[in-house]
Coordinates of C-alpha atoms and ligand atoms in Angstrom, one line a residue:
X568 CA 44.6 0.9 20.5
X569 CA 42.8 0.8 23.7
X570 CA 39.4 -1.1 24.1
X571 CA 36.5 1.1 22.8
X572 CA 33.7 1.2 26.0
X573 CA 30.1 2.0 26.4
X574 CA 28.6 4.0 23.6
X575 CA 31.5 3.9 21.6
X576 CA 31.9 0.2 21.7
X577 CA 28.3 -0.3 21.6
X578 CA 28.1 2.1 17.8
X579 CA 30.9 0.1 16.5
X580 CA 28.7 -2.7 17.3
X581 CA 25.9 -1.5 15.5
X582 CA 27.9 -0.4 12.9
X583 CA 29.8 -3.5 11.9
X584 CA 26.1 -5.1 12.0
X585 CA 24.6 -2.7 9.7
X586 CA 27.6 -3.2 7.3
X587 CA 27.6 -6.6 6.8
X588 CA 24.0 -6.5 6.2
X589 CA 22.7 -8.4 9.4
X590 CA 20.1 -7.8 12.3
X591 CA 20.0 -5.2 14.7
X592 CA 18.3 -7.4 18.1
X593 CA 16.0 -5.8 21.0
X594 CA 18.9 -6.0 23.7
X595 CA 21.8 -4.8 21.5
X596 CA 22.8 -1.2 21.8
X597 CA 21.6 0.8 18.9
X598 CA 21.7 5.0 18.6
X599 CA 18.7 6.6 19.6
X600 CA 18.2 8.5 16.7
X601 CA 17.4 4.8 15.0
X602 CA 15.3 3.6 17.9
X603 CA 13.0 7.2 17.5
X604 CA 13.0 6.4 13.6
X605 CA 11.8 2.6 13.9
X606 CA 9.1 3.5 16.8
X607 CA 8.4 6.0 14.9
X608 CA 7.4 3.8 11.7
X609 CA 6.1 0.5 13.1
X610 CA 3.9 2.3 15.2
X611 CA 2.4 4.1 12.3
X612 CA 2.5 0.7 10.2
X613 CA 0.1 -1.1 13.4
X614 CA -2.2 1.8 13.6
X615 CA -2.4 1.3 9.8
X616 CA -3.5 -2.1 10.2
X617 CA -5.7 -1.5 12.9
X618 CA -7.5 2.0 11.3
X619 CA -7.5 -0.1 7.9
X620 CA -10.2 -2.8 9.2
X621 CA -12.2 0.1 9.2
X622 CA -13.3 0.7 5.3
X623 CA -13.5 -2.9 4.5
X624 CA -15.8 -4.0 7.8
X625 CA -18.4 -1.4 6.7
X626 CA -18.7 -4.0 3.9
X627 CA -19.1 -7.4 5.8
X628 CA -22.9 -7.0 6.5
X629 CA -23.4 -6.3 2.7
X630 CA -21.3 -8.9 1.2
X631 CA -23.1 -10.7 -1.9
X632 CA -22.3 -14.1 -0.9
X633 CA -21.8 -16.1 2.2
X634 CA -18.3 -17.1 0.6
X635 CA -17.9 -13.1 0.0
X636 CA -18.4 -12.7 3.8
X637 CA -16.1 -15.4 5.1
X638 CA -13.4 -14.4 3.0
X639 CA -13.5 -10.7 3.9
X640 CA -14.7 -11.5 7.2
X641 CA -10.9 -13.4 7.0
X642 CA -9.2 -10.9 5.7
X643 CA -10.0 -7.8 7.9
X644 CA -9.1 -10.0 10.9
X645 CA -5.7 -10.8 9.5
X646 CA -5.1 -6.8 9.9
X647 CA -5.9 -6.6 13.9
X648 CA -3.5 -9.9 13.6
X649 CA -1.1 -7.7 11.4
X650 CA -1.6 -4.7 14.1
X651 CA -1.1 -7.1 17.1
X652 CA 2.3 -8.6 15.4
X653 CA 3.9 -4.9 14.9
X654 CA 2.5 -3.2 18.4
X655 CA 4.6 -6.4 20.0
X656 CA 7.5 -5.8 17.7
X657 CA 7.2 -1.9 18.7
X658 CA 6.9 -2.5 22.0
X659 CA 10.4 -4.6 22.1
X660 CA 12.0 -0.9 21.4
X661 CA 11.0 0.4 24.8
X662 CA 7.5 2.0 24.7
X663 CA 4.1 0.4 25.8
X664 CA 1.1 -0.8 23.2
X665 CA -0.5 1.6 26.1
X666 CA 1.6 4.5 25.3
X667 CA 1.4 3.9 21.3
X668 CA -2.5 3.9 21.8
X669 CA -2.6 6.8 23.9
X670 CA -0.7 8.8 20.9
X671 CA -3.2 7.6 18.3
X672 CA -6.1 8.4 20.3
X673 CA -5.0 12.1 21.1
X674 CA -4.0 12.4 17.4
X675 CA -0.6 12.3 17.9
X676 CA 0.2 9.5 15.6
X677 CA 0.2 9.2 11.8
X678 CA -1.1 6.2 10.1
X679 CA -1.4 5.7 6.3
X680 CA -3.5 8.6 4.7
X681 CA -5.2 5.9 2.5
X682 CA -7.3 4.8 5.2
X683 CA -9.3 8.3 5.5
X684 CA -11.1 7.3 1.8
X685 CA -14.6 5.7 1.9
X686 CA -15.1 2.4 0.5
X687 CA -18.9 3.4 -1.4
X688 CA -19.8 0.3 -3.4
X689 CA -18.8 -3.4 -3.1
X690 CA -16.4 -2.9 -5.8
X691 CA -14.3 -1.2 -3.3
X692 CA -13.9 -4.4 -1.7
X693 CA -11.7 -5.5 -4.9
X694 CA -9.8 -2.3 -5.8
X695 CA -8.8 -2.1 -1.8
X696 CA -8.0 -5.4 -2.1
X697 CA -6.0 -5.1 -5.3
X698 CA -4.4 -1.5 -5.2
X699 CA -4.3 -0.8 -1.5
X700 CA -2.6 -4.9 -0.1
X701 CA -0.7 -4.8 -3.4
X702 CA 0.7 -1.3 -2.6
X703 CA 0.9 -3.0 0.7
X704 CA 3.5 -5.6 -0.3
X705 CA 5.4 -3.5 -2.6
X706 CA 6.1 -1.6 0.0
X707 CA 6.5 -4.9 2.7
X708 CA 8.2 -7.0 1.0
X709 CA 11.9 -5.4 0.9
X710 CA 11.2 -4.8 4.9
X711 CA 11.1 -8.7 5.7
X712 CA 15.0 -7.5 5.1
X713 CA 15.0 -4.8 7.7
X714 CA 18.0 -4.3 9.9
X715 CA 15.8 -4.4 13.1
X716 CA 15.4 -8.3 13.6
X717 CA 11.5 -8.8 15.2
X718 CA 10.1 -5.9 12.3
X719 CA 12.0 -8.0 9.7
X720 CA 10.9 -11.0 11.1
X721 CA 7.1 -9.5 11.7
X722 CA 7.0 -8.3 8.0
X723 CA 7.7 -12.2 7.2
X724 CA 3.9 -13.6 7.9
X725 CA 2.5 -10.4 7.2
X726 CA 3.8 -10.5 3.6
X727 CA 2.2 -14.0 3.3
X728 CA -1.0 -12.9 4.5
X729 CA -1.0 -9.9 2.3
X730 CA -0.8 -12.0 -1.1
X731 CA -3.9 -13.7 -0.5
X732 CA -5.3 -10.1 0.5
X733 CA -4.0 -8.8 -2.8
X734 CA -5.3 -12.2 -4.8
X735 CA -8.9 -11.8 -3.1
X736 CA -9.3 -8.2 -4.4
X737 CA -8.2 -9.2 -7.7
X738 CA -10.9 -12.1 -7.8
X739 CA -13.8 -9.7 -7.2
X740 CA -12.9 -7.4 -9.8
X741 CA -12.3 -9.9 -12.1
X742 CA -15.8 -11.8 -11.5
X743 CA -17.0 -7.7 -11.4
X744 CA -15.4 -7.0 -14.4
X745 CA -16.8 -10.3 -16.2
X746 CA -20.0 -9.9 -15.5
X747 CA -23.1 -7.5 -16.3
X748 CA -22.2 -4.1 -17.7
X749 CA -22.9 -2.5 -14.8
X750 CA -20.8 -4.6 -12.8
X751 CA -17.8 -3.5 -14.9
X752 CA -18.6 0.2 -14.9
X753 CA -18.7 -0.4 -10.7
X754 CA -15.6 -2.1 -11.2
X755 CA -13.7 0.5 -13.3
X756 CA -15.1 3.4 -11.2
X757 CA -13.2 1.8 -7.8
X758 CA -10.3 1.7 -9.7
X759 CA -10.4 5.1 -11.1
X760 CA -10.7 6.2 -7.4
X761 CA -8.3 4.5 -5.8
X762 CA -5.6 4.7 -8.4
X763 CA -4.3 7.7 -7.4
X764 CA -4.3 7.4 -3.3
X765 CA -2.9 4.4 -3.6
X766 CA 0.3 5.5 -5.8
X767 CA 0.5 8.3 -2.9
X768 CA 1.1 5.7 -0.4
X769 CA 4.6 5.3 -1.0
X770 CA 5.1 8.6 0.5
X771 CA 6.2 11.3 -1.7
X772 CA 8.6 11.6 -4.2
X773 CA 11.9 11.4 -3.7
X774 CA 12.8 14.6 -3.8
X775 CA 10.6 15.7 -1.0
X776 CA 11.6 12.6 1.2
X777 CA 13.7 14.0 3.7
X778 CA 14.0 10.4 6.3
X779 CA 14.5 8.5 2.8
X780 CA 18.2 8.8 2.6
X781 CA 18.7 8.1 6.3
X782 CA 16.3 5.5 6.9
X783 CA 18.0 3.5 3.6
X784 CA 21.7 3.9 5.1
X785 CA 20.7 2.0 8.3
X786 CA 18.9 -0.8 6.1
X787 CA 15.4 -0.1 6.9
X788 CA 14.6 0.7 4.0
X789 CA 16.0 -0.4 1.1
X790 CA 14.5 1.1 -2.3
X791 CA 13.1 4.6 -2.5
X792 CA 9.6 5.7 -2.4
X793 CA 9.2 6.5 -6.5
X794 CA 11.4 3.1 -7.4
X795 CA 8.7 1.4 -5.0
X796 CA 6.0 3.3 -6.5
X797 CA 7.4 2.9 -10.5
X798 CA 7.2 -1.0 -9.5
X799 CA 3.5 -0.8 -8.3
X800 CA 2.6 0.7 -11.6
X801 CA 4.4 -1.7 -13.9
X802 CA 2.1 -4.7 -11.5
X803 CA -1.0 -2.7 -12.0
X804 CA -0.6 -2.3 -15.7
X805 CA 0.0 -6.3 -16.7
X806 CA -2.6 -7.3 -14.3
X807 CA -5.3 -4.3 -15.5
X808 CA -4.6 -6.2 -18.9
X809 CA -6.3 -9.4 -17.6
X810 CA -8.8 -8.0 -15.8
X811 CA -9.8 -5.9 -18.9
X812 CA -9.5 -2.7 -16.5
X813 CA -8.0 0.7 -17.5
X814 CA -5.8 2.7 -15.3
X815 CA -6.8 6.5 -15.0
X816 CA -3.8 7.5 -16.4
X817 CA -2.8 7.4 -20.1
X818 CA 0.9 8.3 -19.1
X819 CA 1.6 4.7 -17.6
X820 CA 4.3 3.2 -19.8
X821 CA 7.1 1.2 -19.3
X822 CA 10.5 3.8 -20.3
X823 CA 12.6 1.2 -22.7
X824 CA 15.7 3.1 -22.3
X825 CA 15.5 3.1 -18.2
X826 CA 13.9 0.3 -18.1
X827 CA 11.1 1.9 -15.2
X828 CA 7.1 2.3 -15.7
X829 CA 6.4 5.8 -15.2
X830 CA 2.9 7.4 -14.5
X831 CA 1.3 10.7 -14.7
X832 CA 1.6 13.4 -12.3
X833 CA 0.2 13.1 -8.5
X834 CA -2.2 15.3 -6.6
X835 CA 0.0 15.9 -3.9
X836 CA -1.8 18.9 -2.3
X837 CA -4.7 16.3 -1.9
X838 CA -1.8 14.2 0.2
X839 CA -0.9 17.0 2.5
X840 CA -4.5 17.7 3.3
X841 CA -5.2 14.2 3.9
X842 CA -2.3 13.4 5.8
X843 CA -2.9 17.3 7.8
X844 CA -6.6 15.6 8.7
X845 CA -8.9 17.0 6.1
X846 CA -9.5 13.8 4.5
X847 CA -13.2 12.3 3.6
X848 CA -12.9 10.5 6.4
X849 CA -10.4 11.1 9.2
X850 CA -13.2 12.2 11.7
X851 CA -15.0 9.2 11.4
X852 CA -12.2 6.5 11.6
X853 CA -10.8 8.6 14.5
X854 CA -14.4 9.0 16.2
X855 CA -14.9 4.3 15.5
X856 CA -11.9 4.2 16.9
X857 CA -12.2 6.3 20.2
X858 CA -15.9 4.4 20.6
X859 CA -14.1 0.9 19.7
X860 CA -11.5 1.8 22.4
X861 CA -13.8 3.0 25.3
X862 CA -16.1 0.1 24.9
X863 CA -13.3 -2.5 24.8
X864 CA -12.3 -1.2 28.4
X865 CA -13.9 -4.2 30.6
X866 CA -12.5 -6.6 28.0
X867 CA -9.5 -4.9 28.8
X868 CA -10.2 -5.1 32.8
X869 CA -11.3 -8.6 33.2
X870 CA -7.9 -9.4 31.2
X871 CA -5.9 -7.9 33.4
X872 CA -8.0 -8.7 36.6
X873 CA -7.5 -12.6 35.7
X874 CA -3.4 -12.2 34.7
X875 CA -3.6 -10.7 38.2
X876 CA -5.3 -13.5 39.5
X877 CA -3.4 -16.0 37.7
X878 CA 0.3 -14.5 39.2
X879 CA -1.3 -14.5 42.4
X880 CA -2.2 -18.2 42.6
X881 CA 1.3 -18.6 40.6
X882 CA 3.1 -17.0 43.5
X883 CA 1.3 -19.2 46.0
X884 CA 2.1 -22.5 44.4
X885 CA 5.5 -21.5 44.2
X886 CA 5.5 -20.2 48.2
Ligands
FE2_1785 FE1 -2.1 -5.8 6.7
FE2_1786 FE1 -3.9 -6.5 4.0

Protein backbone atom coordinates (compact mmCIF):
# COMPACT_ATOMS: atom_id res chain seq x y z
CA UNK A 1 0.00 0.00 0.00
CA UNK A 2 1.68 3.13 -0.85
CA UNK A 3 2.48 5.83 1.84
CA UNK A 4 -0.66 7.96 2.48
CA UNK A 5 0.49 12.03 1.92
CA UNK A 6 -0.72 15.39 2.97
CA UNK A 7 -4.36 15.50 3.90
CA UNK A 8 -4.79 12.01 3.64
CA UNK A 9 -1.92 11.12 5.92
CA UNK A 10 -2.64 14.01 8.06
CA UNK A 11 -6.75 12.58 8.65
CA UNK A 12 -5.44 9.23 9.36
CA UNK A 13 -3.46 11.09 11.87
CA UNK A 14 -6.21 12.65 13.43
CA UNK A 15 -8.09 9.78 13.22
CA UNK A 16 -6.02 7.20 14.97
CA UNK A 17 -5.80 10.03 17.75
CA UNK A 18 -9.34 10.54 18.21
CA UNK A 19 -9.81 6.69 18.43
CA UNK A 20 -7.59 5.89 21.02
CA UNK A 21 -9.00 8.55 22.97
CA UNK A 22 -5.96 11.03 23.09
CA UNK A 23 -5.16 14.75 22.27
CA UNK A 24 -5.51 16.59 19.21
CA UNK A 25 -2.20 19.42 19.56
CA UNK A 26 -2.13 23.05 17.98
CA UNK A 27 0.50 22.02 15.18
CA UNK A 28 -0.99 18.69 14.23
CA UNK A 29 -3.21 18.59 11.17
CA UNK A 30 -6.82 18.33 12.07
CA UNK A 31 -10.03 18.79 9.38
CA UNK A 32 -11.36 22.14 9.18
CA UNK A 33 -14.65 21.34 9.82
CA UNK A 34 -13.31 20.50 13.64
CA UNK A 35 -11.11 23.61 13.80
CA UNK A 36 -14.50 25.88 12.70
CA UNK A 37 -16.48 23.75 15.51
CA UNK A 38 -13.87 24.22 18.40
CA UNK A 39 -13.35 28.18 17.46
CA UNK A 40 -16.54 28.14 17.24
CA UNK A 41 -17.28 27.05 20.95
CA UNK A 42 -14.33 28.29 23.05
CA UNK A 43 -14.79 31.53 21.67
CA UNK A 44 -18.30 31.57 22.84
CA UNK A 45 -17.14 29.81 26.25
CA UNK A 46 -14.46 33.21 26.83
CA UNK A 47 -17.04 35.72 25.83
CA UNK A 48 -19.09 33.82 28.44
CA UNK A 49 -16.70 34.44 31.06
CA UNK A 50 -15.99 37.75 30.17
CA UNK A 51 -20.01 39.00 29.55
CA UNK A 52 -20.66 36.83 32.96
CA UNK A 53 -18.60 39.41 35.28
CA UNK A 54 -21.18 41.48 34.32
CA UNK A 55 -24.44 40.52 36.69
CA UNK A 56 -22.38 39.68 39.61
CA UNK A 57 -19.99 43.10 39.60
CA UNK A 58 -23.30 45.14 39.68
CA UNK A 59 -23.29 43.57 43.18
CA UNK A 60 -19.71 44.34 44.53
CA UNK A 61 -20.56 47.89 45.72
CA UNK A 62 -23.57 46.47 47.68
CA UNK A 63 -22.09 43.50 49.22
CA UNK A 64 -23.25 43.14 53.04
CA UNK A 65 -19.92 42.41 54.35
CA UNK A 66 -16.40 43.30 53.76
CA UNK A 67 -15.80 39.42 53.60
CA UNK A 68 -18.93 39.31 51.13
CA UNK A 69 -16.95 41.87 48.88
CA UNK A 70 -13.51 40.13 48.84
CA UNK A 71 -14.93 36.94 48.10
CA UNK A 72 -17.08 38.11 45.12
CA UNK A 73 -14.62 40.71 44.40
CA UNK A 74 -12.43 37.12 43.98
CA UNK A 75 -14.60 35.41 42.19
CA UNK A 76 -15.74 37.73 39.32
CA UNK A 77 -11.92 38.14 38.60
CA UNK A 78 -11.40 34.44 38.31
CA UNK A 79 -13.91 34.82 35.08
CA UNK A 80 -11.66 37.64 33.11
CA UNK A 81 -8.87 34.90 34.35
CA UNK A 82 -11.24 32.14 32.95
CA UNK A 83 -11.82 34.37 29.66
CA UNK A 84 -8.07 35.19 29.30
CA UNK A 85 -7.18 31.20 29.62
CA UNK A 86 -9.76 30.19 26.60
CA UNK A 87 -9.17 33.45 24.25
CA UNK A 88 -5.23 32.01 24.40
CA UNK A 89 -6.44 28.49 23.94
CA UNK A 90 -8.70 29.88 20.91
CA UNK A 91 -6.19 31.80 19.59
CA UNK A 92 -3.76 28.50 19.24
CA UNK A 93 -6.45 27.50 16.42
CA UNK A 94 -5.48 30.28 14.15
CA UNK A 95 -7.56 33.41 14.74
CA UNK A 96 -6.59 36.55 16.82
CA UNK A 97 -8.23 37.50 20.55
CA UNK A 98 -8.50 40.80 18.09
CA UNK A 99 -10.54 39.10 15.59
CA UNK A 100 -12.70 37.06 18.38
CA UNK A 101 -13.42 40.60 19.97
CA UNK A 102 -14.15 42.24 16.87
CA UNK A 103 -17.09 39.38 16.37
CA UNK A 104 -18.55 39.90 19.76
CA UNK A 105 -18.57 43.56 19.48
CA UNK A 106 -20.46 43.65 16.14
CA UNK A 107 -22.78 40.89 17.47
CA UNK A 108 -21.54 38.28 15.65
CA UNK A 109 -20.76 36.00 18.41
CA UNK A 110 -22.94 33.98 20.71
CA UNK A 111 -22.21 33.73 24.34
CA UNK A 112 -24.29 31.85 26.97
CA UNK A 113 -28.04 33.25 26.97
CA UNK A 114 -27.89 33.08 30.83
CA UNK A 115 -25.88 36.08 31.12
CA UNK A 116 -28.80 38.46 29.54
CA UNK A 117 -30.88 37.90 33.17
CA UNK A 118 -30.54 40.62 35.88
CA UNK A 119 -29.12 39.77 39.06
CA UNK A 120 -32.06 42.10 41.33
CA UNK A 121 -31.31 41.38 45.02
CA UNK A 122 -28.15 40.09 46.82
CA UNK A 123 -29.67 36.71 46.85
CA UNK A 124 -28.79 36.49 43.27
CA UNK A 125 -25.30 36.50 44.33
CA UNK A 126 -26.02 32.87 45.81
CA UNK A 127 -28.41 31.28 43.24
CA UNK A 128 -25.73 32.51 40.40
CA UNK A 129 -23.39 31.23 42.37
CA UNK A 130 -25.11 27.97 43.00
CA UNK A 131 -27.16 27.22 39.79
CA UNK A 132 -25.33 29.18 37.15
CA UNK A 133 -20.98 27.85 38.29
CA UNK A 134 -22.71 24.59 39.16
CA UNK A 135 -24.42 24.35 35.73
CA UNK A 136 -21.02 25.59 34.85
CA UNK A 137 -19.14 22.51 35.95
CA UNK A 138 -21.57 20.03 34.97
CA UNK A 139 -21.11 21.15 31.88
CA UNK A 140 -16.90 21.66 32.34
CA UNK A 141 -15.99 19.04 33.91
CA UNK A 142 -16.24 16.12 31.06
CA UNK A 143 -14.35 18.87 28.76
CA UNK A 144 -11.06 18.73 30.95
CA UNK A 145 -11.29 15.40 28.61
CA UNK A 146 -11.59 17.12 25.34
CA UNK A 147 -9.81 15.89 22.36
CA UNK A 148 -8.25 19.41 21.58
CA UNK A 149 -5.22 19.30 24.12
CA UNK A 150 -4.82 23.41 25.43
CA UNK A 151 -9.13 23.51 25.80
CA UNK A 152 -8.78 20.16 27.82
CA UNK A 153 -6.04 21.39 29.53
CA UNK A 154 -7.61 25.11 30.00
CA UNK A 155 -10.88 23.51 31.37
CA UNK A 156 -8.39 21.86 34.09
CA UNK A 157 -7.96 25.10 36.43
CA UNK A 158 -11.07 26.49 35.34
CA UNK A 159 -12.99 23.49 36.88
CA UNK A 160 -10.96 24.09 40.11
CA UNK A 161 -11.83 27.64 40.30
CA UNK A 162 -15.42 26.92 39.54
CA UNK A 163 -16.08 24.64 42.79
CA UNK A 164 -15.27 27.32 45.04
CA UNK A 165 -17.56 29.52 42.77
CA UNK A 166 -20.28 26.95 43.04
CA UNK A 167 -19.47 26.44 47.13
CA UNK A 168 -19.54 30.41 47.66
CA UNK A 169 -23.08 30.71 46.18
CA UNK A 170 -24.20 27.80 48.21
CA UNK A 171 -22.87 29.55 51.45
CA UNK A 172 -24.93 32.68 50.92
CA UNK A 173 -28.09 30.94 50.41
CA UNK A 174 -27.54 28.89 53.15
CA UNK A 175 -26.64 31.81 55.74
CA UNK A 176 -29.92 33.56 53.49
CA UNK A 177 -31.94 30.74 54.00
CA UNK A 178 -30.97 30.40 57.86
CA UNK A 179 -31.65 33.58 58.74
CA UNK A 180 -34.76 36.17 59.05
CA UNK A 181 -37.86 35.14 57.17
CA UNK A 182 -37.40 37.53 54.78
CA UNK A 183 -34.02 36.45 54.07
CA UNK A 184 -35.43 33.02 53.07
CA UNK A 185 -38.28 34.37 50.98
CA UNK A 186 -35.19 36.49 48.99
CA UNK A 187 -33.48 33.39 48.92
CA UNK A 188 -36.15 31.08 47.49
CA UNK A 189 -37.37 33.86 45.09
CA UNK A 190 -33.50 33.82 43.27
CA UNK A 191 -33.93 30.29 43.07
CA UNK A 192 -37.36 30.26 41.62
CA UNK A 193 -35.82 32.58 38.92
CA UNK A 194 -32.99 31.16 38.00
CA UNK A 195 -34.10 27.51 38.00
CA UNK A 196 -35.28 27.52 34.80
CA UNK A 197 -32.44 29.57 32.70
CA UNK A 198 -30.08 27.78 34.18
CA UNK A 199 -31.46 24.14 33.20
CA UNK A 200 -31.58 25.85 29.55
CA UNK A 201 -27.95 26.32 29.61
CA UNK A 202 -27.12 22.97 28.51
CA UNK A 203 -28.42 23.87 25.23
CA UNK A 204 -31.54 22.25 24.16
CA UNK A 205 -32.71 18.94 24.22
CA UNK A 206 -31.39 16.46 22.44
CA UNK A 207 -33.59 16.13 19.95
CA UNK A 208 -33.15 19.59 18.63
CA UNK A 209 -29.28 19.44 19.02
CA UNK A 210 -28.10 19.16 15.66
CA UNK A 211 -23.75 19.75 16.45
CA UNK A 212 -24.52 17.16 19.50
CA UNK A 213 -23.84 13.98 17.58
CA UNK A 214 -20.91 15.46 15.71
CA UNK A 215 -19.26 17.32 18.23
CA UNK A 216 -19.43 13.86 20.70
CA UNK A 217 -17.81 11.60 17.75
CA UNK A 218 -14.69 13.82 17.74
CA UNK A 219 -14.50 13.73 21.63
CA UNK A 220 -15.46 17.17 22.46
CA UNK A 221 -18.04 16.49 23.96
CA UNK A 222 -18.77 13.58 25.63
CA UNK A 223 -22.36 13.32 27.31
CA UNK A 224 -25.39 14.95 25.71
CA UNK A 225 -27.07 18.14 26.61
CA UNK A 226 -30.34 16.48 28.61
CA UNK A 227 -27.95 13.60 30.36
CA UNK A 228 -25.85 16.85 31.43
CA UNK A 229 -28.86 18.60 32.33
CA UNK A 230 -30.71 15.29 34.18
CA UNK A 231 -27.35 15.36 36.28
CA UNK A 232 -27.66 19.10 37.29
CA UNK A 233 -31.09 18.38 38.54
CA UNK A 234 -30.30 15.30 40.61
CA UNK A 235 -27.19 17.96 42.32
CA UNK A 236 -29.77 20.64 42.77
CA UNK A 237 -32.40 18.42 44.44
CA UNK A 238 -29.96 16.75 47.37
CA UNK A 239 -28.36 20.02 48.00
CA UNK A 240 -31.96 22.15 47.88
CA UNK A 241 -32.61 19.51 50.80
CA UNK A 242 -29.84 21.02 52.99
CA UNK A 243 -30.38 24.38 52.22
CA UNK A 244 -34.12 23.87 53.08
CA UNK A 245 -34.85 25.42 49.46
CA UNK A 246 -37.58 24.11 47.02
CA UNK A 247 -37.10 23.83 43.39
CA UNK A 248 -39.91 25.44 41.14
CA UNK A 249 -40.68 22.32 39.79
CA UNK A 250 -42.81 19.54 41.52
CA UNK A 251 -41.86 17.12 38.54
CA UNK A 252 -38.09 16.73 39.73
CA UNK A 253 -37.71 13.08 40.78
CA UNK A 254 -35.20 10.69 40.47
CA UNK A 255 -36.84 7.73 37.63
CA UNK A 256 -35.95 4.34 39.71
CA UNK A 257 -36.32 2.22 36.68
CA UNK A 258 -33.74 4.54 34.49
CA UNK A 259 -32.02 5.45 37.06
CA UNK A 260 -32.10 9.57 35.72
CA UNK A 261 -33.70 12.71 37.70
CA UNK A 262 -36.16 14.10 35.34
CA UNK A 263 -37.69 17.65 35.55
CA UNK A 264 -40.69 19.45 34.25
CA UNK A 265 -41.00 20.84 30.94
CA UNK A 266 -38.80 24.00 29.67
CA UNK A 267 -39.72 27.39 28.29
CA UNK A 268 -37.86 27.08 25.27
CA UNK A 269 -39.49 29.81 23.21
CA UNK A 270 -38.12 32.07 26.15
CA UNK A 271 -34.47 30.33 25.00
CA UNK A 272 -34.83 31.34 21.36
CA UNK A 273 -35.75 34.80 22.21
CA UNK A 274 -32.98 35.19 24.54
CA UNK A 275 -30.44 33.62 22.55
CA UNK A 276 -32.15 35.82 19.17
CA UNK A 277 -31.28 39.07 21.53
CA UNK A 278 -34.61 39.84 23.19
CA UNK A 279 -33.45 38.99 26.50
CA UNK A 280 -33.89 41.41 29.79
CA UNK A 281 -30.69 42.30 29.24
CA UNK A 282 -28.72 41.80 26.15
CA UNK A 283 -28.66 45.60 25.29
CA UNK A 284 -27.08 46.44 28.35
CA UNK A 285 -24.29 43.80 28.65
CA UNK A 286 -23.59 44.49 24.97
CA UNK A 287 -23.75 48.43 25.49
CA UNK A 288 -20.89 47.74 29.25
CA UNK A 289 -19.16 45.98 27.07
CA UNK A 290 -18.66 48.24 23.93
CA UNK A 291 -17.95 51.25 26.72
CA UNK A 292 -15.55 48.73 28.72
CA UNK A 293 -13.82 48.08 25.31
CA UNK A 294 -13.41 51.76 24.05
CA UNK A 295 -12.21 52.98 27.34
CA UNK A 296 -9.66 50.16 27.71
CA UNK A 297 -8.03 51.43 24.32
CA UNK A 298 -4.89 53.46 25.87
CA UNK A 299 -4.39 50.48 28.29
CA UNK A 300 -4.31 48.68 25.24
CA UNK A 301 -1.85 51.32 23.40
CA UNK A 302 0.62 51.87 26.10
CA UNK A 303 0.84 47.88 26.14
CA UNK A 304 1.67 47.53 22.91
CA UNK A 305 3.77 50.91 22.70
CA UNK A 306 6.13 49.37 25.48
CA UNK A 307 6.26 45.44 23.85
CA UNK A 308 7.36 47.67 20.94
CA UNK A 309 9.77 49.37 22.97
CA UNK A 310 10.92 46.42 24.75
CA UNK A 311 11.76 44.30 21.03
CA UNK A 312 13.40 47.41 20.01
CA UNK A 313 15.97 47.60 22.83
CA UNK A 314 15.88 43.58 22.54
CA UNK A 315 16.98 43.79 18.92
CA UNK A 316 19.75 46.33 19.83
CA UNK A 317 21.34 44.22 22.58
CA UNK A 318 21.35 41.46 20.38
CA UNK A 319 23.00 43.73 17.27
FE1 LIG B 1 -15.89 30.85 34.79
FE1 LIG C 1 -17.60 30.79 37.71
Amino acid sequence: MPELQGDDAGQAHFDAVIARDSRIEPTDWMPADYRHALIRQMSQHAHSEIIGMQPEANWITRAPSLKRKAILMAKVQDEAGHGLYLYSATETLGITRDEMTAQLLAGKARYSSIFNYPAVTWADMGAIGWMVDGAAITNQVPLCRASYGPYARAMVRICKEESFHQRQGFEILLELSHGTPGQKAMAQDAVNRWYGPSLMMFGPPDTDSPNSQQSMAWNIKRFSNDELRSRFVGMLAEQAKVLGLELPDPAVRLNPDTGKWEHGPLDWDEFKNVLAGRGPCNAQRMERRRAAHDGGAWVREAAAAYAAKQAARAAQEVA
